[in-house]
Amino acid sequence: MARLQDGWGDERLTARDKGIPERAIGLTVDEFLATGPRLSEFWTPIIALDDAAMRHNLSVMADWTSARGLQLMPHGKTTMAPALWQRQLDIGCPGITLATMGQVRTARTFGLDSVMLANAVVDARSLRWLAGELADPDFRFVSWADSLETVDAMERTLRETGVPRRVDVCVELGAEGGRTGARSVEAAIEIGRRIAASDVLRLAGVGGYEGALGHDRSDAALAAVRAYLADQLVVHEALGDLYDEGDVFVTAGGSAYFDLVAEVYAPAIARDSRTRFTLRSGAYIVHDDGFYRGISPLDATFPGTEAGGVFRPAMRGYARVVSHPEPALALLDGGKRDFPFDEGLPVVHGVAGDLGEALAPLAGASITAMNDQHTFLRGADVAIGDVVALGLSHPCTAFDKWHFLPVVESAESDRVVELVRTFF
C-alpha cells in the first residue's frame, strides 16, 4: 500500500489556527517543529495528544486483533487526521473506514487506496465521482446497502454513468432499536441476493454496527450485541454460494464491544479462511478518560486485563482559570467549542501554575457544567491564571474542534514532536 501524501508540513501556520504560539505564525509546520517547541508556549484552551500513549495503543490493538484472526480497518472519522491514519496503516491495518462520501473524497486526495464506507451511498453526484475513482485499479472500495431501494439508487446512477468495474457492497444487517441496517435476517438475505444479481454491484459480504444496541456492560446490552453478531453470521452463511473469488468481509466492531465480536466470530474464523473478519474500532488510538474508559474491554479498569495490554488515554485538555466568582466555583477558558461533552463531562487531572509545569492534585474537584467557551470547576482550590488539566470523554467529538493538535513526547514531557492536522 502506498504511503499517504501529506504536504501539511509545508502548510503555514496563521493566527487563525487556535492555540498556536505567537512565534509560530508565518512558519510552516516543519519549520516550527524544527525549533523544538514546548506545550508551555501554546495558548489555552488546548488539547494535546500523547505520542508515547498513542504508539502503545496502536501496538496493543495490533497484537490483540492478530491473536484472534481479525483484521482492523479503523474508523478514520474519529480523527480525520491522515497522519494518524498513516500510523494505523504502518502497523498493519489494510485500510481505513470512513462514514461519508465527502470523507472518502478527502481521503483520496491523500492517496488512500483502501476504504470501507460504513454507510450507504445513494447520492448521484458522489456515485458519479466514485465511478471515476474506480478507474484506478489500485483503489479498493466497499460500501453498504440496507434496502432494495439503496441498491436501485446505486444501479440507476452507475448504469447511466458507466463504471469500469462493479462496486463492492456489503449487505448491512441492523436490529430493532438500532441505527441503519435491514431489520431482519430474512430482509438482509433478500438484499444480499439482489446485490449479487446486479450487473454494476458485487456482493462483498455482511456489515453492521453493534454499538447502537448497548451503551453499557449490562447483561441485557451484552446479550443484545451477541445475538446481533450471531445473526450477521447467519446472513453470511446464507449468502455463501453467491460470493465470487474477490474479497469477502464480515465486519462489525466499534470501540466498545469488539471483544464480543471476537468471541462470536471465533468459530467462523476457525473454519473460514477466505473471509476477512474485520473490526472497525477507531477511538482506541487515543482512548479516553470517560465513555470508553468505562466500557472498553482493553481499559485498565476492565476485569481480567493485564497492565501491559491495556489502552492509555492519549488526549488531554488544558484550560485556564479566568474567573473565581464564588468560593467553590471557578470558570475555565475552554468550553464546548474546545472539548467534547456529548458522552460525559471532562474529569479533573490536576492543576499547575502554567502549561508545561508539573500537576498538583485537586482532590474533590469536579466539572459540573460547560458553556460554549466556559467550563464550571467546583470544589477546587485554584487561583486566577492557573491551568487545569482535564481528562476528556469521546474522541470522535474532540478532534473536530481543532485544526491542529500538538503532540507531546509523553505525559511526562511538554516537548511537542508533531502537529496533527485534521480535515473535517
PDB file of N, CA, C and O in Angstrom, residues 58-99:
ATOM      1  N   LEU A  58      -1.628   1.666  19.639  1.00  0.00           N
ATOM      2  CA  LEU A  58      -1.563   1.035  18.319  1.00  0.00           C
ATOM      3  C   LEU A  58      -0.991  -0.373  18.425  1.00  0.00           C
ATOM      4  O   LEU A  58      -1.496  -1.317  17.805  1.00  0.00           O
ATOM      5  N   SER A  59       0.047  -0.530  19.202  1.00  0.00           N
ATOM      6  CA  SER A  59       0.685  -1.836  19.360  1.00  0.00           C
ATOM      7  C   SER A  59      -0.232  -2.819  20.070  1.00  0.00           C
ATOM      8  O   SER A  59      -0.350  -3.985  19.661  1.00  0.00           O
ATOM      9  N   VAL A  60      -0.893  -2.369  21.124  1.00  0.00           N
ATOM     10  CA  VAL A  60      -1.802  -3.236  21.878  1.00  0.00           C
ATOM     11  C   VAL A  60      -2.916  -3.756  20.969  1.00  0.00           C
ATOM     12  O   VAL A  60      -3.227  -4.957  20.961  1.00  0.00           O
ATOM     13  N   MET A  61      -3.520  -2.859  20.190  1.00  0.00           N
ATOM     14  CA  MET A  61      -4.639  -3.276  19.347  1.00  0.00           C
ATOM     15  C   MET A  61      -4.169  -4.185  18.218  1.00  0.00           C
ATOM     16  O   MET A  61      -4.861  -5.159  17.865  1.00  0.00           O
ATOM     17  N   ALA A  62      -3.005  -3.907  17.655  1.00  0.00           N
ATOM     18  CA  ALA A  62      -2.480  -4.761  16.586  1.00  0.00           C
ATOM     19  C   ALA A  62      -2.241  -6.180  17.101  1.00  0.00           C
ATOM     20  O   ALA A  62      -2.584  -7.169  16.434  1.00  0.00           O
ATOM     21  N   ASP A  63      -1.662  -6.295  18.270  1.00  0.00           N
ATOM     22  CA  ASP A  63      -1.399  -7.619  18.846  1.00  0.00           C
ATOM     23  C   ASP A  63      -2.705  -8.340  19.185  1.00  0.00           C
ATOM     24  O   ASP A  63      -2.840  -9.548  18.958  1.00  0.00           O
ATOM     25  N   TRP A  64      -3.656  -7.594  19.723  1.00  0.00           N
ATOM     26  CA  TRP A  64      -4.927  -8.185  20.162  1.00  0.00           C
ATOM     27  C   TRP A  64      -5.695  -8.738  18.958  1.00  0.00           C
ATOM     28  O   TRP A  64      -6.197  -9.865  18.999  1.00  0.00           O
ATOM     29  N   THR A  65      -5.802  -7.967  17.896  1.00  0.00           N
ATOM     30  CA  THR A  65      -6.565  -8.419  16.724  1.00  0.00           C
ATOM     31  C   THR A  65      -5.858  -9.579  16.027  1.00  0.00           C
ATOM     32  O   THR A  65      -6.495 -10.547  15.622  1.00  0.00           O
ATOM     33  N   SER A  66      -4.547  -9.491  15.895  1.00  0.00           N
ATOM     34  CA  SER A  66      -3.794 -10.545  15.227  1.00  0.00           C
ATOM     35  C   SER A  66      -3.955 -11.873  15.945  1.00  0.00           C
ATOM     36  O   SER A  66      -4.105 -12.930  15.303  1.00  0.00           O
ATOM     37  N   ALA A  67      -3.938 -11.847  17.266  1.00  0.00           N
ATOM     38  CA  ALA A  67      -4.049 -13.077  18.051  1.00  0.00           C
ATOM     39  C   ALA A  67      -5.403 -13.747  17.871  1.00  0.00           C
ATOM     40  O   ALA A  67      -5.547 -14.949  18.138  1.00  0.00           O
ATOM     41  N   ARG A  68      -6.394 -13.017  17.388  1.00  0.00           N
ATOM     42  CA  ARG A  68      -7.753 -13.546  17.251  1.00  0.00           C
ATOM     43  C   ARG A  68      -8.169 -13.738  15.803  1.00  0.00           C
ATOM     44  O   ARG A  68      -9.342 -13.993  15.520  1.00  0.00           O
ATOM     45  N   GLY A  69      -7.252 -13.597  14.886  1.00  0.00           N
ATOM     46  CA  GLY A  69      -7.567 -13.812  13.482  1.00  0.00           C
ATOM     47  C   GLY A  69      -8.418 -12.727  12.864  1.00  0.00           C
ATOM     48  O   GLY A  69      -9.065 -12.953  11.832  1.00  0.00           O
ATOM     49  N   LEU A  70      -8.407 -11.555  13.454  1.00  0.00           N
ATOM     50  CA  LEU A  70      -9.195 -10.429  12.954  1.00  0.00           C
ATOM     51  C   LEU A  70      -8.298  -9.442  12.235  1.00  0.00           C
ATOM     52  O   LEU A  70      -7.122  -9.284  12.572  1.00  0.00           O
ATOM     53  N   GLN A  71      -8.860  -8.745  11.252  1.00  0.00           N
ATOM     54  CA  GLN A  71      -8.166  -7.599  10.702  1.00  0.00           C
ATOM     55  C   GLN A  71      -8.878  -6.337  11.172  1.00  0.00           C
ATOM     56  O   GLN A  71     -10.037  -6.376  11.589  1.00  0.00           O
ATOM     57  N   LEU A  72      -8.165  -5.236  11.126  1.00  0.00           N
ATOM     58  CA  LEU A  72      -8.692  -3.962  11.630  1.00  0.00           C
ATOM     59  C   LEU A  72      -8.609  -2.909  10.542  1.00  0.00           C
ATOM     60  O   LEU A  72      -7.529  -2.614  10.024  1.00  0.00           O
ATOM     61  N   MET A  73      -9.782  -2.374  10.167  1.00  0.00           N
ATOM     62  CA  MET A  73      -9.847  -1.200   9.306  1.00  0.00           C
ATOM     63  C   MET A  73     -10.430  -0.084  10.156  1.00  0.00           C
ATOM     64  O   MET A  73     -11.647   0.129  10.176  1.00  0.00           O
ATOM     65  N   PRO A  74      -9.593   0.640  10.900  1.00  0.00           N
ATOM     66  CA  PRO A  74     -10.094   1.576  11.916  1.00  0.00           C
ATOM     67  C   PRO A  74     -10.891   2.712  11.320  1.00  0.00           C
ATOM     68  O   PRO A  74     -10.634   3.158  10.191  1.00  0.00           O
ATOM     69  N   HIS A  75     -11.854   3.184  12.093  1.00  0.00           N
ATOM     70  CA  HIS A  75     -12.734   4.228  11.601  1.00  0.00           C
ATOM     71  C   HIS A  75     -11.995   5.560  11.594  1.00  0.00           C
ATOM     72  O   HIS A  75     -11.692   6.133  12.638  1.00  0.00           O
ATOM     73  N   GLY A  76     -11.716   6.049  10.391  1.00  0.00           N
ATOM     74  CA  GLY A  76     -10.974   7.290  10.236  1.00  0.00           C
ATOM     75  C   GLY A  76     -11.749   8.526  10.597  1.00  0.00           C
ATOM     76  O   GLY A  76     -11.151   9.588  10.818  1.00  0.00           O
ATOM     77  N   LYS A  77     -13.083   8.430  10.668  1.00  0.00           N
ATOM     78  CA  LYS A  77     -13.867   9.621  11.013  1.00  0.00           C
ATOM     79  C   LYS A  77     -13.614  10.048  12.450  1.00  0.00           C
ATOM     80  O   LYS A  77     -13.924  11.177  12.828  1.00  0.00           O
ATOM     81  N   THR A  78     -13.057   9.157  13.277  1.00  0.00           N
ATOM     82  CA  THR A  78     -12.751   9.526  14.652  1.00  0.00           C
ATOM     83  C   THR A  78     -11.814  10.721  14.688  1.00  0.00           C
ATOM     84  O   THR A  78     -12.034  11.673  15.441  1.00  0.00           O
ATOM     85  N   THR A  79     -10.776  10.681  13.875  1.00  0.00           N
ATOM     86  CA  THR A  79      -9.759  11.735  13.904  1.00  0.00           C
ATOM     87  C   THR A  79      -9.760  12.612  12.662  1.00  0.00           C
ATOM     88  O   THR A  79      -9.354  13.771  12.739  1.00  0.00           O
ATOM     89  N   MET A  80     -10.140  12.072  11.524  1.00  0.00           N
ATOM     90  CA  MET A  80      -9.981  12.751  10.230  1.00  0.00           C
ATOM     91  C   MET A  80      -8.589  13.377  10.133  1.00  0.00           C
ATOM     92  O   MET A  80      -8.411  14.502   9.652  1.00  0.00           O
ATOM     93  N   ALA A  81      -7.605  12.600  10.562  1.00  0.00           N
ATOM     94  CA  ALA A  81      -6.217  13.056  10.586  1.00  0.00           C
ATOM     95  C   ALA A  81      -5.367  12.058   9.808  1.00  0.00           C
ATOM     96  O   ALA A  81      -5.012  11.003  10.336  1.00  0.00           O
ATOM     97  N   PRO A  82      -5.039  12.335   8.568  1.00  0.00           N
ATOM     98  CA  PRO A  82      -4.251  11.386   7.771  1.00  0.00           C
ATOM     99  C   PRO A  82      -2.932  10.982   8.420  1.00  0.00           C
ATOM    100  O   PRO A  82      -2.457   9.862   8.207  1.00  0.00           O
ATOM    101  N   ALA A  83      -2.325  11.868   9.205  1.00  0.00           N
ATOM    102  CA  ALA A  83      -1.078  11.492   9.882  1.00  0.00           C
ATOM    103  C   ALA A  83      -1.307  10.344  10.855  1.00  0.00           C
ATOM    104  O   ALA A  83      -0.449   9.472  11.022  1.00  0.00           O
ATOM    105  N   LEU A  84      -2.476  10.318  11.503  1.00  0.00           N
ATOM    106  CA  LEU A  84      -2.792   9.216  12.410  1.00  0.00           C
ATOM    107  C   LEU A  84      -3.264   7.995  11.633  1.00  0.00           C
ATOM    108  O   LEU A  84      -2.986   6.859  12.042  1.00  0.00           O
ATOM    109  N   TRP A  85      -3.956   8.191  10.510  1.00  0.00           N
ATOM    110  CA  TRP A  85      -4.284   7.045   9.655  1.00  0.00           C
ATOM    111  C   TRP A  85      -3.007   6.338   9.220  1.00  0.00           C
ATOM    112  O   TRP A  85      -2.951   5.108   9.200  1.00  0.00           O
ATOM    113  N   GLN A  86      -1.978   7.131   8.882  1.00  0.00           N
ATOM    114  CA  GLN A  86      -0.739   6.517   8.422  1.00  0.00           C
ATOM    115  C   GLN A  86      -0.114   5.661   9.515  1.00  0.00           C
ATOM    116  O   GLN A  86       0.439   4.588   9.245  1.00  0.00           O
ATOM    117  N   ARG A  87      -0.190   6.109  10.752  1.00  0.00           N
ATOM    118  CA  ARG A  87       0.313   5.286  11.854  1.00  0.00           C
ATOM    119  C   ARG A  87      -0.426   3.948  11.903  1.00  0.00           C
ATOM    120  O   ARG A  87       0.177   2.903  12.166  1.00  0.00           O
ATOM    121  N   GLN A  88      -1.728   3.985  11.669  1.00  0.00           N
ATOM    122  CA  GLN A  88      -2.515   2.751  11.704  1.00  0.00           C
ATOM    123  C   GLN A  88      -2.176   1.851  10.532  1.00  0.00           C
ATOM    124  O   GLN A  88      -2.071   0.628  10.685  1.00  0.00           O
ATOM    125  N   LEU A  89      -1.995   2.437   9.358  1.00  0.00           N
ATOM    126  CA  LEU A  89      -1.606   1.647   8.189  1.00  0.00           C
ATOM    127  C   LEU A  89      -0.213   1.054   8.373  1.00  0.00           C
ATOM    128  O   LEU A  89       0.042  -0.094   8.001  1.00  0.00           O
ATOM    129  N   ASP A  90       0.685   1.823   8.968  1.00  0.00           N
ATOM    130  CA  ASP A  90       2.060   1.364   9.150  1.00  0.00           C
ATOM    131  C   ASP A  90       2.147   0.144  10.056  1.00  0.00           C
ATOM    132  O   ASP A  90       3.075  -0.664   9.929  1.00  0.00           O
ATOM    133  N   ILE A  91       1.207   0.006  10.971  1.00  0.00           N
ATOM    134  CA  ILE A  91       1.283  -1.111  11.905  1.00  0.00           C
ATOM    135  C   ILE A  91       0.482  -2.322  11.419  1.00  0.00           C
ATOM    136  O   ILE A  91       0.337  -3.320  12.125  1.00  0.00           O
ATOM    137  N   GLY A  92      -0.038  -2.241  10.184  1.00  0.00           N
ATOM    138  CA  GLY A  92      -0.638  -3.415   9.575  1.00  0.00           C
ATOM    139  C   GLY A  92      -2.094  -3.340   9.199  1.00  0.00           C
ATOM    140  O   GLY A  92      -2.634  -4.308   8.640  1.00  0.00           O
ATOM    141  N   CYS A  93      -2.770  -2.232   9.473  1.00  0.00           N
ATOM    142  CA  CYS A  93      -4.172  -2.125   9.071  1.00  0.00           C
ATOM    143  C   CYS A  93      -4.262  -2.101   7.539  1.00  0.00           C
ATOM    144  O   CYS A  93      -3.542  -1.330   6.891  1.00  0.00           O
ATOM    145  N   PRO A  94      -5.146  -2.900   6.932  1.00  0.00           N
ATOM    146  CA  PRO A  94      -5.212  -2.981   5.475  1.00  0.00           C
ATOM    147  C   PRO A  94      -5.992  -1.858   4.823  1.00  0.00           C
ATOM    148  O   PRO A  94      -6.108  -1.813   3.595  1.00  0.00           O
ATOM    149  N   GLY A  95      -6.556  -0.964   5.601  1.00  0.00           N
ATOM    150  CA  GLY A  95      -7.321   0.142   5.055  1.00  0.00           C
ATOM    151  C   GLY A  95      -7.941   0.948   6.171  1.00  0.00           C
ATOM    152  O   GLY A  95      -7.737   0.672   7.360  1.00  0.00           O
ATOM    153  N   ILE A  96      -8.716   1.954   5.773  1.00  0.00           N
ATOM    154  CA  ILE A  96      -9.363   2.861   6.716  1.00  0.00           C
ATOM    155  C   ILE A  96     -10.857   2.868   6.422  1.00  0.00           C
ATOM    156  O   ILE A  96     -11.273   2.871   5.262  1.00  0.00           O
ATOM    157  N   THR A  97     -11.657   2.871   7.469  1.00  0.00           N
ATOM    158  CA  THR A  97     -13.105   3.011   7.340  1.00  0.00           C
ATOM    159  C   THR A  97     -13.474   4.485   7.409  1.00  0.00           C
ATOM    160  O   THR A  97     -12.858   5.248   8.159  1.00  0.00           O
ATOM    161  N   LEU A  98     -14.480   4.877   6.638  1.00  0.00           N
ATOM    162  CA  LEU A  98     -14.975   6.246   6.670  1.00  0.00           C
ATOM    163  C   LEU A  98     -16.500   6.225   6.706  1.00  0.00           C
ATOM    164  O   LEU A  98     -17.117   5.179   6.495  1.00  0.00           O
ATOM    165  N   ALA A  99     -17.092   7.389   6.984  1.00  0.00           N
ATOM    166  CA  ALA A  99     -18.531   7.431   7.242  1.00  0.00           C
ATOM    167  C   ALA A  99     -19.341   8.129   6.160  1.00  0.00           C
ATOM    168  O   ALA A  99     -20.543   7.887   6.051  1.00  0.00           O
TER     169      ALA A  99
END
